[in-house]
Every structure is written in C-alpha cells, then in structure tokens.
XYZ file of C-alpha atoms in Angstrom:
330
model
C -3.415 -7.081 -16.783
C -5.921 -9.598 -15.434
C -6.266 -11.077 -11.961
C -8.719 -13.936 -12.071
C -11.847 -12.637 -13.793
C -10.932 -8.988 -13.254
C -9.454 -6.848 -16.004
C -7.484 -4.031 -14.380
C -7.348 -0.550 -15.865
C -3.545 -0.513 -15.523
C -0.782 -2.570 -13.849
C 0.205 -0.027 -11.189
C -0.782 -0.990 -7.626
C -0.702 0.681 -4.226
C 0.885 -1.610 -1.632
C -1.058 -2.492 1.515
C 0.586 -0.642 4.424
C -0.441 -0.913 8.068
C -1.798 2.325 9.463
C -1.632 4.010 6.061
C -3.772 2.469 3.335
C -7.127 3.314 4.817
C -10.045 4.315 2.595
C -9.188 8.058 2.412
C -5.616 7.437 1.250
C -6.578 4.668 -1.167
C -9.242 6.901 -2.669
C -6.716 9.657 -3.347
C -4.280 7.214 -4.973
C -7.114 5.867 -7.146
C -7.957 9.418 -8.164
C -4.436 9.766 -9.537
C -4.450 6.470 -11.396
C -3.663 3.510 -9.130
C -5.020 0.436 -10.920
C -5.626 -1.499 -7.708
C -5.262 -0.750 -4.003
C -5.337 -3.036 -0.972
C -6.715 -2.579 2.521
C -4.512 -2.567 5.565
C -3.603 -6.034 6.831
C -6.478 -7.855 8.561
C -5.659 -10.446 11.226
C -6.998 -13.993 10.904
C -7.734 -13.926 14.659
C -11.535 -14.354 15.005
C -11.566 -12.066 18.074
C -10.923 -8.981 15.929
C -13.186 -9.685 12.957
C -16.103 -7.621 14.234
C -14.243 -4.746 15.916
C -14.547 -1.078 14.946
C -10.949 -1.099 13.724
C -11.703 -3.994 11.377
C -14.867 -2.299 10.136
C -12.909 0.798 9.178
C -10.185 -1.218 7.477
C -12.769 -2.961 5.318
C -14.285 0.266 3.994
C -14.131 0.092 0.201
C -13.176 2.955 -2.093
C -16.413 3.953 -3.875
C -14.703 4.466 -7.257
C -13.007 1.048 -7.237
C -14.723 -1.998 -8.736
C -12.410 -4.350 -6.815
C -12.329 -4.229 -3.020
C -9.058 -6.018 -2.264
C -8.471 -7.041 1.360
C -5.199 -8.380 2.745
C -5.206 -10.988 5.517
C -2.402 -12.327 7.705
C -2.029 -15.316 9.986
C -0.448 -18.738 10.253
C -3.285 -21.212 10.859
C -4.665 -22.572 7.552
C -8.232 -23.007 8.817
C -8.338 -19.601 10.513
C -6.981 -17.999 7.366
C -9.666 -19.719 5.289
C -12.363 -18.550 7.697
C -10.967 -15.011 7.692
C -11.104 -14.994 3.901
C -14.737 -16.114 3.967
C -15.717 -13.461 6.531
C -14.052 -10.724 4.504
C -15.810 -11.841 1.336
C -19.113 -11.752 3.228
C -18.259 -8.174 4.241
C -17.634 -7.157 0.630
C -14.134 -8.210 -0.394
C -13.816 -8.979 -4.122
C -10.219 -10.152 -3.835
C -8.227 -11.674 -0.977
C -4.502 -11.009 -0.668
C -2.393 -13.138 1.678
C 0.447 -11.414 3.512
C 3.674 -13.404 3.643
C 5.911 -10.376 3.294
C 5.531 -8.287 6.448
C 8.888 -8.150 8.317
C 7.548 -6.695 11.579
C 8.660 -8.571 14.694
C 5.209 -8.533 16.295
C 3.811 -10.233 13.167
C 6.699 -12.667 12.704
C 6.563 -13.766 16.356
C 3.130 -15.201 15.580
C 4.639 -17.056 12.601
C 2.774 -14.765 10.227
C 3.998 -12.442 7.478
C 7.455 -13.186 6.083
C 8.188 -15.711 8.868
C 6.081 -18.213 6.910
C 8.671 -18.282 4.121
C 10.750 -20.530 6.377
C 8.059 -23.231 6.181
C 7.071 -24.007 2.569
C 4.835 -26.919 3.591
C 2.796 -24.598 5.843
C 2.664 -22.014 3.060
C 1.201 -24.666 0.789
C -1.488 -25.628 3.314
C -2.510 -22.004 3.893
C -2.738 -21.213 0.192
C -4.711 -24.342 -0.586
C -7.186 -23.754 2.237
C -7.798 -20.100 1.398
C -8.182 -20.667 -2.346
C -10.627 -23.497 -1.675
C -12.637 -21.420 0.835
C -13.660 -18.490 -1.380
C -15.001 -17.849 -4.874
C -12.960 -14.692 -5.454
C -9.359 -14.403 -6.706
C -6.675 -14.979 -4.076
C -3.306 -13.278 -4.451
C -0.092 -13.553 -2.441
C 2.577 -11.060 -1.361
C 6.025 -12.309 -0.353
C 9.646 -11.290 0.019
C 12.518 -13.039 -1.743
C 13.107 -15.210 1.330
C 13.850 -15.147 5.045
C 17.493 -14.099 4.571
C 20.151 -14.115 1.840
C 21.089 -17.696 2.653
C 17.471 -18.779 2.248
C 16.048 -16.968 -0.766
C 13.337 -19.408 -1.765
C 10.950 -17.159 -3.679
C 11.062 -19.418 -6.756
C 10.017 -22.404 -4.657
C 7.215 -20.397 -3.006
C 6.062 -19.095 -6.393
C 5.743 -22.629 -7.748
C 3.740 -23.649 -4.667
C 1.506 -20.614 -5.192
C 0.939 -21.466 -8.832
C -0.022 -25.043 -8.007
C -2.378 -23.855 -5.264
C -4.331 -21.633 -7.647
C -3.045 -18.223 -6.568
C -4.188 -15.624 -9.111
C -1.185 -13.261 -8.886
C 2.033 -12.954 -6.886
C 3.689 -9.773 -5.602
C 7.378 -9.976 -4.705
C 9.204 -7.355 -2.641
C 12.837 -7.432 -3.723
C 14.275 -7.842 -0.231
C 14.542 -10.668 2.276
C 12.886 -10.413 5.674
C 16.345 -9.961 7.176
C 16.861 -6.835 5.031
C 13.774 -5.145 6.468
C 13.783 -1.911 4.420
C 17.547 -1.393 4.454
C 19.723 -1.110 1.366
C 18.375 -1.268 -2.156
C 15.788 -3.724 -3.389
C 17.087 -6.236 -5.926
C 15.161 -7.422 -8.952
C 17.146 -10.485 -10.065
C 14.996 -12.709 -7.844
C 11.799 -11.264 -9.291
C 13.131 -11.826 -12.798
C 13.969 -15.444 -11.906
C 10.467 -16.081 -10.580
C 8.854 -14.557 -13.664
C 10.878 -16.873 -15.908
C 9.729 -20.018 -14.072
C 6.000 -19.557 -13.431
C 3.078 -18.485 -15.573
C 0.974 -16.626 -13.006
C 1.036 -12.782 -13.096
C 3.999 -11.305 -11.204
C 3.995 -7.862 -9.578
C 7.365 -6.278 -8.755
C 7.683 -4.278 -5.525
C 10.458 -2.397 -3.765
C 12.127 1.026 -4.221
C 10.013 2.115 -7.186
C 10.003 5.865 -6.638
C 9.598 7.340 -10.129
C 8.088 6.697 -13.535
C 11.569 6.043 -14.940
C 12.293 3.401 -12.289
C 8.910 1.761 -12.866
C 9.666 1.383 -16.558
C 13.165 0.065 -15.874
C 11.936 -2.532 -13.348
C 9.246 -3.826 -15.692
C 11.657 -3.991 -18.620
C 14.270 -5.847 -16.575
C 12.102 -8.307 -14.668
C 9.435 -8.817 -17.379
C 6.919 -8.602 -14.528
C 3.282 -7.966 -15.352
C 2.827 -5.063 -12.959
C 4.479 -2.948 -10.293
C 3.514 -2.080 -6.736
C 4.352 1.234 -5.082
C 4.527 1.508 -1.303
C 6.570 4.005 0.713
C 7.203 6.250 -2.309
C 3.505 7.157 -2.300
C 3.651 8.600 1.227
C 3.204 12.329 0.775
C 3.166 11.797 -2.983
C -0.030 10.137 -4.256
C 0.526 12.111 -7.462
C 3.299 9.650 -8.332
C 0.678 7.281 -9.717
C -0.242 9.723 -12.475
C 3.384 9.898 -13.612
C 3.923 6.139 -13.497
C 0.696 5.254 -15.282
C 1.389 7.883 -17.923
C 4.869 6.483 -18.520
C 3.744 2.868 -18.763
C 0.678 3.542 -20.928
C 2.324 6.135 -23.134
C 0.023 8.922 -21.995
C 1.021 12.594 -21.733
C 2.079 13.541 -18.218
C 0.694 16.896 -17.113
C 2.622 18.350 -14.144
C 0.449 18.885 -11.089
C 0.540 22.443 -9.812
C 1.347 23.382 -6.238
C -2.148 24.831 -5.971
C -3.701 21.484 -6.938
C -1.470 19.576 -4.538
C -2.460 21.848 -1.673
C -6.128 21.391 -2.535
C -5.666 17.600 -2.569
C -3.954 17.616 0.821
C -6.748 19.674 2.368
C -9.371 17.343 0.876
C -7.478 14.310 2.201
C -7.227 15.726 5.723
C -10.935 16.636 5.737
C -11.706 13.069 4.623
C -9.603 11.661 7.470
C -11.480 13.796 9.996
C -14.819 12.599 8.624
C -13.755 8.956 8.306
C -12.342 8.506 11.803
C -14.250 11.220 13.617
C -12.550 14.374 14.822
C -10.902 12.943 17.950
C -9.058 10.183 16.135
C -8.967 11.885 12.758
C -6.735 14.786 13.773
C -4.204 12.342 15.240
C -4.139 10.179 12.104
C -3.759 13.329 10.009
C -0.462 14.278 11.652
C 1.655 11.610 9.956
C 0.159 12.296 6.529
C 0.757 16.037 6.849
C 4.359 15.332 7.882
C 4.881 13.344 4.663
C 3.183 15.992 2.532
C 5.223 18.830 4.017
C 8.444 16.874 3.526
C 7.562 16.531 -0.163
C 6.132 20.024 -0.780
C 8.198 22.240 1.528
C 10.997 20.160 3.113
C 12.773 23.026 4.878
C 9.693 24.301 6.678
C 9.176 24.171 10.446
C 5.411 23.877 9.884
C 5.387 20.164 10.740
C 6.365 20.763 14.359
C 3.780 23.509 14.775
C 1.117 21.347 13.152
C 1.775 18.439 15.520
C 0.997 20.687 18.494
C -2.549 21.319 17.248
C -5.269 19.345 18.999
C -8.415 19.782 16.937
C -9.562 19.127 13.389
C -10.641 22.740 12.940
C -7.266 24.077 14.051
C -5.501 21.699 11.654
C -7.522 22.824 8.653
C -7.125 26.509 9.487
C -3.363 26.122 9.872
C -3.041 24.170 6.622
C -5.088 26.696 4.675
C -2.956 29.560 5.966
C 0.310 27.723 5.317
C -0.687 26.709 1.782
C -1.932 30.205 0.927
C 1.497 31.557 1.866
C 3.289 28.881 -0.170
C 1.197 29.554 -3.269
C 1.701 33.321 -3.012
C 5.460 32.843 -2.647
C 5.544 30.600 -5.699
C 3.648 33.167 -7.767
C 5.940 35.949 -6.540
C 9.029 33.924 -7.444
C 7.595 33.210 -10.880
C 7.095 36.949 -11.500
C 10.668 37.837 -10.498
C 12.462 35.139 -12.513
C-alpha cells in the first residue's frame, strides 16, 4: 500500500489515540509489525505548539521511516499553520482528525463535529494540503448520526482536495463506541472514490481483519482499542494478511515486553509522571494476561517507578512458574 510517495511495509495501522499512542507504545506496536502508527492528536491552537506536552507527542519512533502526526481544529488557516509547524518539527505525514467524538473536542467544532459542515471540511482540507509538501491523510466517522451519514460526500471532497488516504471508523459520532461498527458505509466509499481507504472499528483479531478487508475491499485496516494490552495483535494480523506463519508469543516473552514498555515509559516521561502513565497500561496488560488477578489494584497503590518494576517482576515470575507447573501436570 502506498500513501503519497511512501511505500508501506504492510497495510495494518495503529490508530491515533489520545493519552495512549505516545512514542513508547507506538514503538512496541511497530516491533510487532504495525505498518504505520500515528501520534496522539495535536491541537491547531498556536498556544500549545511549543509546550512540553506537544514536544513529547511529536517524538518519533526511531525504527519508523514515516513520522505521522495527527492534528485537530476547525479554523482552516490555523490548521494549515499547525501542519507546517509539525512538518518543521519532523512530521513526514499529516493526518487530520475529523473522527474524534469527545465532547470537549466537538464543542470547539473539531473532530467529528466537522462532518456536519462539508463546506468547512473542504476549506480545511484544501488549506492543509496546499500548506505542506508531505502527504495529508484524513480520519472520519460515517457521519454525525444515522440520519446524516455523509461519509461518501466527505470522501469525494477529500479526493478532490488531494488527500492521500482516508480512514473511516464504522460508526457515527452519535454512536460513540457503543454497539458494533458497521462496514457497509466503508464499502460504499471504497466503491466511489479512488484514493486509498483504511477500515477502522472493532477489528480485534486476524480473522476479523481479513473479513473486513474482503468485505469492504479497503486497502488497509486500522486497529485502535484492541491493541490496548495486546500489541502482539499486530503480529497475528500482519501474518494473516501477508500469508506469513504466525508464531505464538509465549507468556515469558509477553512479560518481558511489558517490563520493557514500562521502563520506557519511566524514561520517556521521567519517573514522577512515568509511573502514573504506566498504571493504565499495566491495567490493560493484566486484563489480557491474567484477568482474574487482583494485582491491578495493588499495582495502582504503588507510588514510584522502582516499586512498580519490582512488583511487576515478582508478579510475572510467579505467573511464569505457575504456567510451567501446569504444563508439567497436564
């Protein structure tokens, strides 16, 4: 799959997620095969461009050749300027967010709220594409609500504006994350435009990824919430789509990856912030690896990076020993 001048190693993407897709998490997903990852959403507000939070969000993954940065806002000129600033800071690809359903984003007429105003969408896309010399992509939902599913109209506007690829989450803004994503709308868009289409929403396994691509005829898929606590999913999905053998990842390897990720978070944010950020990731990992454990509650009471690592090492050692003991007795 190509986006602009970039040839991607595979068509499996990690979705940009606020507070989640920082450099440490993106790096781990890349390690397990993600073909492209995106930064957390960057505001088009000039007041935040040079803050420490923005600097951290812009940190590229060393192993990636494409540093893709997502921006959000509603003013065409501010969005164009934000794109230029991010390119100056190292972005190789700009993604425009018109899919976020969060109230605090929509109140500013950003994210999925923009889908209500196709003429404004057109102005934003035109201004951003014109402002930078890197590929510009767009992420949307199927519409504002079921009565106003205008993703085909938005896709045609995007194509005319020079957008290099379009990601569609198979829900309206009104759906938030409730119910099941639907793929008929994505299929309809793919049949009416020529730009690359990336399907997003409820893709939680290699089998589902294959089924969504076969049904929609999309060019790629994007995985979001299913990767929380399970970055290893990318290996399975990529293997399925590329016809590669899928080697199961051992519990021992997963535990080693989690420890490496938490150490990276501590280093990336500094210990004081790092141990707080680590809590949510450990909660997702424990839910996936040992869902009936009470370790999560005990872990959340820890208030230092050192204590977190010591507790994780002890907990994982016990898990691995139990697994080996069970294997010997069965």
